């Protein structure tokens, strides 16, 4: 089995490279809206489809607009709100969250998960 703590940093314009799989109980660092956050992984779900804070729509005043999208979680398609983003990480198809309400309420997704070694 490969060393799951190795990390590669792709160029900014390259797609994220999966270097580890989060496990329940691990601590991870992640970034949401330029804030570096640390969380203990409490749940792991396989998710297809992606959302990022950069894709959120804003109105003329710069306020985020409530939008919905379909996300497949453990092979069940759910329509979720894209409005609030916090405490959930989607990394190369794997979502993990410090938010106990996930997946009923997906409160945020980022593609910027880092290896537990850095936490």
PDB file of C-alpha atoms in Angstrom:
ATOM      1  CA  UNK A   1       0.000   0.000   0.000  1.00  0.00           C
ATOM      2  CA  UNK A   2       1.339   3.443  -0.907  1.00  0.00           C
ATOM      3  CA  UNK A   3       2.395   5.970   1.715  1.00  0.00           C
ATOM      4  CA  UNK A   4      -0.764   8.020   2.212  1.00  0.00           C
ATOM      5  CA  UNK A   5       1.142  10.927   3.790  1.00  0.00           C
ATOM      6  CA  UNK A   6       3.021  11.910   0.629  1.00  0.00           C
ATOM      7  CA  UNK A   7       1.696  15.061  -0.933  1.00  0.00           C
ATOM      8  CA  UNK A   8       2.112  16.668  -4.316  1.00  0.00           C
ATOM      9  CA  UNK A   9       1.187  20.270  -4.950  1.00  0.00           C
ATOM     10  CA  UNK A  10      -0.239  20.687  -8.463  1.00  0.00           C
ATOM     11  CA  UNK A  11       0.083  24.016 -10.321  1.00  0.00           C
ATOM     12  CA  UNK A  12      -2.785  26.403  -9.622  1.00  0.00           C
ATOM     13  CA  UNK A  13      -4.390  25.691 -12.996  1.00  0.00           C
ATOM     14  CA  UNK A  14      -4.122  21.901 -12.709  1.00  0.00           C
ATOM     15  CA  UNK A  15      -6.896  19.676 -11.321  1.00  0.00           C
ATOM     16  CA  UNK A  16      -6.438  18.539  -7.719  1.00  0.00           C
ATOM     17  CA  UNK A  17      -4.397  15.377  -7.330  1.00  0.00           C
ATOM     18  CA  UNK A  18      -5.694  12.887  -4.779  1.00  0.00           C
ATOM     19  CA  UNK A  19      -2.830  12.039  -2.436  1.00  0.00           C
ATOM     20  CA  UNK A  20      -4.684  10.544   0.526  1.00  0.00           C
ATOM     21  CA  UNK A  21      -8.075   9.283   1.581  1.00  0.00           C
ATOM     22  CA  UNK A  22      -9.470  10.856   4.767  1.00  0.00           C
ATOM     23  CA  UNK A  23     -10.409   8.466   7.551  1.00  0.00           C
ATOM     24  CA  UNK A  24     -12.758   9.056  10.451  1.00  0.00           C
ATOM     25  CA  UNK A  25     -10.848  10.475  13.410  1.00  0.00           C
ATOM     26  CA  UNK A  26      -8.047  12.048  11.350  1.00  0.00           C
ATOM     27  CA  UNK A  27      -7.346  15.742  11.624  1.00  0.00           C
ATOM     28  CA  UNK A  28      -7.200  17.627   8.356  1.00  0.00           C
ATOM     29  CA  UNK A  29      -6.521  21.171   7.243  1.00  0.00           C
ATOM     30  CA  UNK A  30      -8.610  22.755   4.545  1.00  0.00           C
ATOM     31  CA  UNK A  31      -9.331  26.150   3.035  1.00  0.00           C
ATOM     32  CA  UNK A  32     -12.690  27.864   2.609  1.00  0.00           C
ATOM     33  CA  UNK A  33     -12.867  31.399   1.233  1.00  0.00           C
ATOM     34  CA  UNK A  34      -9.168  31.954   2.010  1.00  0.00           C
ATOM     35  CA  UNK A  35      -9.498  30.850   5.648  1.00  0.00           C
ATOM     36  CA  UNK A  36      -7.319  27.936   6.748  1.00  0.00           C
ATOM     37  CA  UNK A  37      -9.379  25.657   8.993  1.00  0.00           C
ATOM     38  CA  UNK A  38      -8.639  22.487  10.926  1.00  0.00           C
ATOM     39  CA  UNK A  39     -11.234  19.787  11.510  1.00  0.00           C
ATOM     40  CA  UNK A  40     -11.447  16.213  12.679  1.00  0.00           C
ATOM     41  CA  UNK A  41     -13.031  13.996  10.049  1.00  0.00           C
ATOM     42  CA  UNK A  42     -16.312  12.659  11.430  1.00  0.00           C
ATOM     43  CA  UNK A  43     -17.935  11.160   8.336  1.00  0.00           C
ATOM     44  CA  UNK A  44     -16.766  10.134   4.896  1.00  0.00           C
ATOM     45  CA  UNK A  45     -19.051  10.010   1.864  1.00  0.00           C
ATOM     46  CA  UNK A  46     -18.415   9.277  -1.780  1.00  0.00           C
ATOM     47  CA  UNK A  47     -19.829  12.197  -3.751  1.00  0.00           C
ATOM     48  CA  UNK A  48     -20.067  12.733  -7.483  1.00  0.00           C
ATOM     49  CA  UNK A  49     -20.465  16.265  -8.736  1.00  0.00           C
ATOM     50  CA  UNK A  50     -18.615  19.236  -7.338  1.00  0.00           C
ATOM     51  CA  UNK A  51     -19.188  22.681  -5.920  1.00  0.00           C
ATOM     52  CA  UNK A  52     -16.704  25.316  -4.913  1.00  0.00           C
ATOM     53  CA  UNK A  53     -16.984  28.704  -3.271  1.00  0.00           C
ATOM     54  CA  UNK A  54     -15.663  30.250  -6.486  1.00  0.00           C
ATOM     55  CA  UNK A  55     -18.811  29.097  -8.316  1.00  0.00           C
ATOM     56  CA  UNK A  56     -21.255  30.860  -5.981  1.00  0.00           C
ATOM     57  CA  UNK A  57     -23.447  33.451  -7.696  1.00  0.00           C
ATOM     58  CA  UNK A  58     -23.610  37.028  -6.389  1.00  0.00           C
ATOM     59  CA  UNK A  59     -26.262  39.656  -6.984  1.00  0.00           C
ATOM     60  CA  UNK A  60     -25.612  43.293  -7.972  1.00  0.00           C
ATOM     61  CA  UNK A  61     -24.853  44.211  -4.336  1.00  0.00           C
ATOM     62  CA  UNK A  62     -22.269  41.453  -4.006  1.00  0.00           C
ATOM     63  CA  UNK A  63     -24.498  39.288  -1.794  1.00  0.00           C
ATOM     64  CA  UNK A  64     -24.494  35.552  -2.417  1.00  0.00           C
ATOM     65  CA  UNK A  65     -27.654  34.332  -4.140  1.00  0.00           C
ATOM     66  CA  UNK A  66     -29.443  31.197  -2.926  1.00  0.00           C
ATOM     67  CA  UNK A  67     -29.045  28.466  -5.536  1.00  0.00           C
ATOM     68  CA  UNK A  68     -29.600  24.740  -5.455  1.00  0.00           C
ATOM     69  CA  UNK A  69     -27.901  21.854  -7.176  1.00  0.00           C
ATOM     70  CA  UNK A  70     -28.096  18.098  -7.304  1.00  0.00           C
ATOM     71  CA  UNK A  71     -25.305  16.172  -5.633  1.00  0.00           C
ATOM     72  CA  UNK A  72     -25.059  12.405  -5.539  1.00  0.00           C
ATOM     73  CA  UNK A  73     -24.165  11.176  -2.041  1.00  0.00           C
ATOM     74  CA  UNK A  74     -23.569   7.454  -1.592  1.00  0.00           C
ATOM     75  CA  UNK A  75     -25.460   6.905  -4.863  1.00  0.00           C
ATOM     76  CA  UNK A  76     -28.515   8.873  -3.677  1.00  0.00           C
ATOM     77  CA  UNK A  77     -29.184  12.125  -5.525  1.00  0.00           C
ATOM     78  CA  UNK A  78     -30.097  15.041  -3.256  1.00  0.00           C
ATOM     79  CA  UNK A  79     -30.901  18.649  -4.088  1.00  0.00           C
ATOM     80  CA  UNK A  80     -28.878  20.861  -1.773  1.00  0.00           C
ATOM     81  CA  UNK A  81     -28.514  24.586  -1.167  1.00  0.00           C
ATOM     82  CA  UNK A  82     -25.335  26.226  -2.415  1.00  0.00           C
ATOM     83  CA  UNK A  83     -25.847  29.259  -0.198  1.00  0.00           C
ATOM     84  CA  UNK A  84     -23.807  28.604   2.963  1.00  0.00           C
ATOM     85  CA  UNK A  85     -20.312  27.195   2.791  1.00  0.00           C
ATOM     86  CA  UNK A  86     -18.618  25.871   5.904  1.00  0.00           C
ATOM     87  CA  UNK A  87     -17.272  22.707   7.475  1.00  0.00           C
ATOM     88  CA  UNK A  88     -17.441  20.335   4.514  1.00  0.00           C
ATOM     89  CA  UNK A  89     -14.622  19.322   2.235  1.00  0.00           C
ATOM     90  CA  UNK A  90     -15.019  17.697  -1.166  1.00  0.00           C
ATOM     91  CA  UNK A  91     -11.694  16.327  -2.357  1.00  0.00           C
ATOM     92  CA  UNK A  92     -11.412  14.308  -5.544  1.00  0.00           C
ATOM     93  CA  UNK A  93     -14.860  12.785  -5.068  1.00  0.00           C
ATOM     94  CA  UNK A  94     -14.566  12.248  -1.296  1.00  0.00           C
ATOM     95  CA  UNK A  95     -16.498  14.548   1.028  1.00  0.00           C
ATOM     96  CA  UNK A  96     -15.745  14.746   4.723  1.00  0.00           C
ATOM     97  CA  UNK A  97     -17.171  17.047   7.318  1.00  0.00           C
ATOM     98  CA  UNK A  98     -16.947  18.299  10.863  1.00  0.00           C
ATOM     99  CA  UNK A  99     -20.637  19.184  10.588  1.00  0.00           C
ATOM    100  CA  UNK A 100     -22.846  16.504  12.133  1.00  0.00           C
ATOM    101  CA  UNK A 101     -25.787  17.518   9.900  1.00  0.00           C
ATOM    102  CA  UNK A 102     -24.014  16.381   6.754  1.00  0.00           C
ATOM    103  CA  UNK A 103     -25.264  15.079   4.344  1.00  0.00           C
ATOM    104  CA  UNK A 104     -28.803  16.374   4.960  1.00  0.00           C
ATOM    105  CA  UNK A 105     -27.461  19.923   4.845  1.00  0.00           C
ATOM    106  CA  UNK A 106     -24.266  20.353   2.863  1.00  0.00           C
ATOM    107  CA  UNK A 107     -22.878  23.551   4.328  1.00  0.00           C
ATOM    108  CA  UNK A 108     -19.808  24.038   2.184  1.00  0.00           C
ATOM    109  CA  UNK A 109     -17.387  22.343  -0.141  1.00  0.00           C
ATOM    110  CA  UNK A 110     -13.817  23.154  -1.064  1.00  0.00           C
ATOM    111  CA  UNK A 111     -11.296  21.390  -3.247  1.00  0.00           C
ATOM    112  CA  UNK A 112      -8.347  22.402  -1.096  1.00  0.00           C
ATOM    113  CA  UNK A 113      -7.922  19.555   1.381  1.00  0.00           C
ATOM    114  CA  UNK A 114      -4.420  18.912   2.699  1.00  0.00           C
ATOM    115  CA  UNK A 115      -2.814  15.784   4.056  1.00  0.00           C
ATOM    116  CA  UNK A 116      -3.225  14.985   7.772  1.00  0.00           C
ATOM    117  CA  UNK A 117       0.567  15.208   8.155  1.00  0.00           C
ATOM    118  CA  UNK A 118       0.327  18.982   7.780  1.00  0.00           C
ATOM    119  CA  UNK A 119      -2.297  19.309  10.494  1.00  0.00           C
TER     120      UNK A 119
END
